[in-house]
Structures are given as C-alpha cells and as structure tokens.
XYZ file of C-alpha atoms in Angstrom:
284
model
C -6.595 -26.841 -0.904
C -5.830 -29.884 1.282
C -8.010 -30.567 4.325
C -6.705 -29.652 7.743
C -4.374 -32.337 9.023
C -2.911 -32.930 12.471
C -0.010 -30.545 12.815
C 3.440 -31.652 13.995
C 4.436 -30.348 17.409
C 6.096 -26.944 17.444
C 9.669 -26.879 18.750
C 10.321 -25.013 21.950
C 12.644 -22.026 21.843
C 13.452 -19.181 24.216
C 13.251 -16.710 21.324
C 10.781 -18.006 18.733
C 7.339 -19.555 18.496
C 6.359 -18.118 21.828
C 2.664 -18.043 22.737
C 0.948 -14.707 22.222
C 0.636 -14.386 25.987
C 4.398 -13.706 25.998
C 3.963 -10.693 23.690
C 4.384 -7.634 25.886
C 1.334 -5.403 26.078
C 3.409 -2.213 25.749
C 4.843 -3.431 22.443
C 1.435 -4.467 21.118
C -0.110 -1.177 22.140
C 2.565 0.870 20.358
C 2.020 -0.660 16.920
C 1.102 1.599 14.004
C 0.361 -1.084 11.449
C -0.012 -4.728 10.488
C 1.207 -6.539 7.392
C -0.296 -9.942 6.665
C -0.010 -12.824 4.260
C -3.285 -13.985 2.660
C -3.383 -17.696 1.773
C -3.845 -19.896 4.836
C -3.290 -16.845 7.038
C -6.537 -14.998 6.301
C -8.155 -17.720 4.206
C -9.364 -21.309 4.346
C -9.993 -23.202 1.101
C -9.211 -19.985 -0.772
C -11.818 -17.769 0.907
C -11.265 -15.267 3.697
C -12.758 -16.484 6.959
C -15.442 -14.324 8.606
C -13.374 -13.847 11.777
C -10.339 -12.706 9.762
C -12.454 -10.244 7.773
C -13.905 -8.833 10.970
C -10.446 -8.593 12.508
C -9.130 -6.602 9.525
C -11.988 -4.146 9.979
C -11.392 -3.803 13.701
C -7.699 -3.112 13.173
C -8.516 -0.415 10.606
C -11.211 1.098 12.849
C -8.653 1.327 15.654
C -6.452 3.515 13.454
C -3.853 0.956 12.385
C -2.502 0.722 8.858
C -3.330 -2.678 7.343
C -1.667 -4.154 4.243
C -1.971 -7.666 2.811
C 1.152 -8.922 1.022
C 0.739 -12.040 -1.083
C 2.192 -14.226 -3.781
C -1.249 -14.250 -5.395
C -1.568 -12.461 -8.746
C -3.020 -9.103 -9.612
C -6.044 -10.663 -11.285
C -6.917 -12.808 -8.261
C -6.434 -9.922 -5.827
C -8.438 -7.245 -7.643
C -11.922 -8.250 -6.371
C -10.811 -7.955 -2.744
C -9.158 -4.528 -2.778
C -12.393 -2.619 -2.243
C -14.265 -5.326 -0.308
C -11.663 -5.975 2.395
C -10.866 -3.238 4.953
C -7.205 -2.783 3.952
C -5.065 0.136 2.831
C -3.572 -1.938 0.017
C -2.977 -5.418 -1.298
C 0.609 -5.892 -2.453
C 0.488 -8.780 -4.915
C 2.960 -11.042 -6.706
C 5.464 -11.008 -3.836
C 5.909 -7.264 -3.608
C 5.844 -6.354 -7.307
C 2.438 -4.681 -7.631
C 0.374 -2.576 -5.225
C -3.403 -2.437 -5.566
C -4.995 0.545 -3.835
C -8.730 0.964 -3.117
C -10.675 4.103 -3.910
C -13.988 5.562 -2.795
C -15.509 5.248 -6.275
C -14.753 1.533 -6.499
C -11.861 1.782 -8.912
C -8.494 0.189 -8.152
C -5.185 1.954 -8.661
C -2.205 -0.187 -9.696
C 1.370 0.762 -8.875
C 4.370 -1.241 -10.064
C 7.941 -1.523 -8.833
C 9.239 -2.244 -12.375
C 8.724 0.000 -15.392
C 6.647 -1.272 -18.315
C 9.515 -2.209 -20.708
C 11.120 -4.263 -17.933
C 7.818 -5.994 -17.160
C 7.252 -6.861 -20.815
C 10.748 -8.311 -21.245
C 10.576 -10.266 -18.007
C 7.134 -11.640 -18.822
C 8.421 -13.242 -22.034
C 11.390 -14.792 -20.199
C 9.144 -16.150 -17.444
C 6.724 -17.776 -19.882
C 9.642 -19.646 -21.447
C 10.676 -20.929 -18.020
C 7.103 -21.940 -17.236
C 6.883 -23.929 -20.463
C 10.196 -25.630 -19.694
C 9.000 -26.647 -16.217
C 5.826 -28.176 -17.600
C 7.751 -29.920 -20.394
C 10.542 -31.382 -18.260
C 8.693 -32.246 -15.032
C 5.776 -34.629 -15.650
C 2.727 -33.928 -13.493
C 3.857 -30.382 -12.700
C 1.666 -27.555 -13.954
C 0.974 -23.855 -13.635
C -1.397 -22.573 -10.966
C -4.991 -22.016 -12.030
C -4.648 -18.291 -11.246
C -1.813 -17.921 -13.769
C -3.845 -15.893 -16.327
C -4.018 -13.061 -13.760
C -0.252 -12.879 -13.260
C 1.749 -9.957 -14.621
C 5.182 -10.124 -12.969
C 5.724 -13.737 -11.864
C 4.847 -17.368 -12.554
C 3.354 -19.921 -10.187
C 3.307 -23.708 -9.972
C 0.557 -25.401 -7.958
C 1.899 -27.728 -5.259
C -0.973 -27.923 -2.742
C -4.031 -25.997 -3.960
C -5.519 -28.460 -6.462
C -2.659 -30.952 -6.864
C -0.172 -32.437 -4.412
C 3.540 -32.372 -5.248
C 6.147 -34.174 -3.181
C 8.833 -32.233 -1.350
C 11.372 -33.615 -3.821
C 9.382 -32.343 -6.805
C 8.911 -28.930 -5.184
C 12.665 -28.760 -4.680
C 13.233 -29.628 -8.360
C 10.923 -26.816 -9.468
C 12.675 -24.324 -7.196
C 16.085 -25.452 -8.452
C 15.008 -25.110 -12.077
C 13.660 -21.601 -11.507
C 16.821 -20.521 -9.725
C 18.934 -22.138 -12.424
C 17.192 -19.796 -14.878
C 18.226 -16.823 -12.746
C 14.848 -16.341 -11.095
C 13.951 -15.708 -7.504
C 11.846 -18.612 -6.213
C 9.809 -19.061 -3.049
C 7.334 -21.614 -1.758
C 4.032 -20.520 -0.247
C 1.448 -22.752 1.389
C -0.038 -23.560 -2.045
C 2.278 -22.360 -4.842
C 5.883 -22.159 -5.980
C 6.470 -18.621 -7.258
C 9.260 -17.471 -9.549
C 10.110 -14.001 -10.876
C 12.794 -11.687 -12.215
C 13.549 -8.533 -10.255
C 14.599 -7.396 -6.812
C 11.148 -7.468 -5.255
C 10.107 -9.736 -2.413
C 7.617 -9.425 0.426
C 9.977 -7.341 2.550
C 10.835 -4.964 -0.292
C 7.126 -4.726 -1.019
C 6.445 -3.726 2.588
C 9.216 -1.110 2.511
C 7.923 0.237 -0.804
C 4.279 0.544 0.188
C 5.173 2.201 3.502
C 7.049 4.871 1.526
C 4.388 5.156 -1.188
C 1.365 5.519 1.090
C 2.680 7.140 4.261
C 6.189 8.435 3.529
C 7.494 6.152 6.271
C 10.882 4.428 6.380
C 9.985 0.945 7.543
C 13.504 -0.019 8.588
C 13.533 2.865 11.085
C 10.434 1.569 12.865
C 10.362 -2.207 12.538
C 9.362 -2.431 16.188
C 6.110 -0.566 15.427
C 4.743 -2.987 12.852
C 3.605 -6.595 13.074
C 3.636 -9.298 10.410
C 1.390 -12.375 10.338
C 2.106 -15.349 8.067
C 2.188 -19.100 7.749
C 4.797 -20.539 5.356
C 8.301 -20.547 3.927
C 7.775 -17.500 1.727
C 7.117 -15.526 4.923
C 10.428 -16.295 6.589
C 12.156 -13.114 5.412
C 9.357 -11.244 7.158
C 9.638 -13.473 10.235
C 13.337 -12.632 10.403
C 12.920 -8.892 9.843
C 9.940 -7.903 12.001
C 10.366 -7.651 15.745
C 6.700 -8.616 16.058
C 6.328 -11.568 13.702
C 3.463 -13.985 14.256
C 2.806 -17.373 12.724
C -0.713 -18.739 12.670
C -0.744 -22.260 14.106
C -0.639 -24.035 10.730
C 2.894 -22.679 10.291
C 3.814 -25.939 12.052
C 3.597 -27.665 8.662
C 6.576 -25.648 7.431
C 8.705 -25.415 10.567
C 11.155 -28.107 9.367
C 11.851 -25.987 6.247
C 12.044 -22.609 7.995
C 15.445 -21.077 8.591
C 13.770 -18.117 10.319
C 10.845 -18.796 12.637
C 8.146 -16.341 13.679
C 8.689 -14.947 17.136
C 5.139 -15.733 18.267
C 2.567 -18.337 17.284
C -1.203 -18.361 17.670
C -3.296 -21.204 19.028
C -5.750 -21.006 16.125
C -5.080 -21.850 12.508
C -5.564 -19.633 9.456
C -8.142 -16.842 9.846
C -8.905 -17.830 13.425
C -5.228 -17.398 14.249
C -5.125 -14.010 12.525
C -8.162 -12.888 14.531
C -6.407 -14.070 17.686
C -3.373 -11.916 16.860
C -5.623 -8.950 16.093
C -7.377 -9.301 19.460
C -4.001 -9.299 21.210
C -3.112 -6.017 19.473
C -6.469 -4.362 20.063
C -6.692 -5.353 23.728
C -3.324 -3.717 24.391
C -4.383 -0.535 22.598
C -7.616 -0.409 24.595
C -5.679 -0.731 27.828
C -3.319 2.174 27.083
C -3.703 5.166 29.401
C -5.297 8.248 27.880
C -2.785 10.745 26.551
C-alpha cells in the first residue's frame, strides 16, 4: 500500500465534508448501529490499527450493531470475523456475509444461489484473463484466490496504475456487463445486483429483521473512497476519514462529515463522537 502522502485540500460545502463538531449530539446519541469500510478506513498497510480495533469494541460494548462491509474477498476476511468485535463482515461488495460464532466457526450466507455463483464465476474468470491479456502491466489482486463472487485488479496495494489505466479497466469490465467499482486499493468487478448498500440492507434484515431504508437516520457509515459513495449518498450520517481527500475529485457523492485523522485514527475519532453523545444522553 502506498505511503501516506500530503492530501489535497478538502472543498468547503454547506452540506458535505463538515467537521465532526457539526454533527448534532442528539443525532449521534440516537444511533443504533455503524457500518464501516475496511481498507484505509480501519486499516493501514493492510492491518487494522490498534485504535480502530479498540473503537470497534467500544461501539459493540455500548450496545451498537457493528458491521464491516468491504470489497475484500471471503478468504481474506475469514480470519477477522471472530477476532474483531463485529456482528458480521459483509465481503465482496455485499455478496457474502460472514458471521462469527462462540465456538470459533464462521457461518457464510450468500445473496446468490450456488448455480448462479458457479456460472458467474466462470464468466468472471474469462473477463479477468482478458484484462490481463489486453492491458499490459495490469494484473489481478494478490487476494484473488480467496474470491468467490467477484474479481479484483490491484491499482494501489502492490502496484501503481495511472488514473487512465484504472478507467480502462473499469470500462472493460462494464463493457462485459459487469458492475465495477474502485476502492482505495482495488478495482472490483462482479455480476449480480449486490453492492455495499444492498449488502447493508440485506444484513440488517438477516440479523435483526430491520428495514434499513425506514431508519437511515439511525445508522452511520464510515468510508474513504469511490466505492463508498453510494453509502455516502444514502446514509444521513456518512463520515469520510481524512484520507478520503485523495478521491474527492472523483466523488459524485461526498460524505456529510469528515474526520481530522486518517484511516483507523479517523474511524476512532468518529466512534468517540458517537460514544460521547450516547454517554451524555439523559437516563430514561
């Protein structure tokens, strides 16, 4: 993953990228749950930061539901399901839910049935091979063996692709009828109707029988890149960690609030804002 670089200045707006101090305490205190991206939101150089891990635990201990939603694959996510204090990790951009259990096992739930997954997997591998054949220097992400429902091209984790090359990969995926998004490190492509927002709706129904669209003002989302912008648009309480500045020129939908800290430090900052408001609520 590239080293931290000076971030471009964030644009001013009366509605977006507001400092967390502008987030009303009553709204923060009324939250029931937090969804979060993983890469460069909870992590630095691919590992969760200690302050982010502590913040996840404090949110859970306070009674909030906590779900990580990521473009990372099932195989990469599995080791963290029982070691991070979360209710679930929804991997591969909403396609697969990984649920922890007391005995250390992990339950997998899929949005697509098995025949659909098998057929789509074969189609996606053909697209992946075409990308690598037609675009010199472009290759699959190192976590590709753990992927079940999508493909991923590395653009910033271990190699650096130009914006023009990233755009060519996205165009090729979409030309093959795939959905395609760009995270802070990968370009992801898949067949199906899933995305991060659909994954959030699905897991809220699966785990708690809740209709997310009826209570968008009671959940927060924390992210950092272009594949989070659907979440930034949809959640009343959307937060970008400070390194979202890298992607602001490409974002059609900005987060409403932005932290001062980057990556896991920024996530911990958002968690403190939530927890301080809950602590200040009058006893009921």
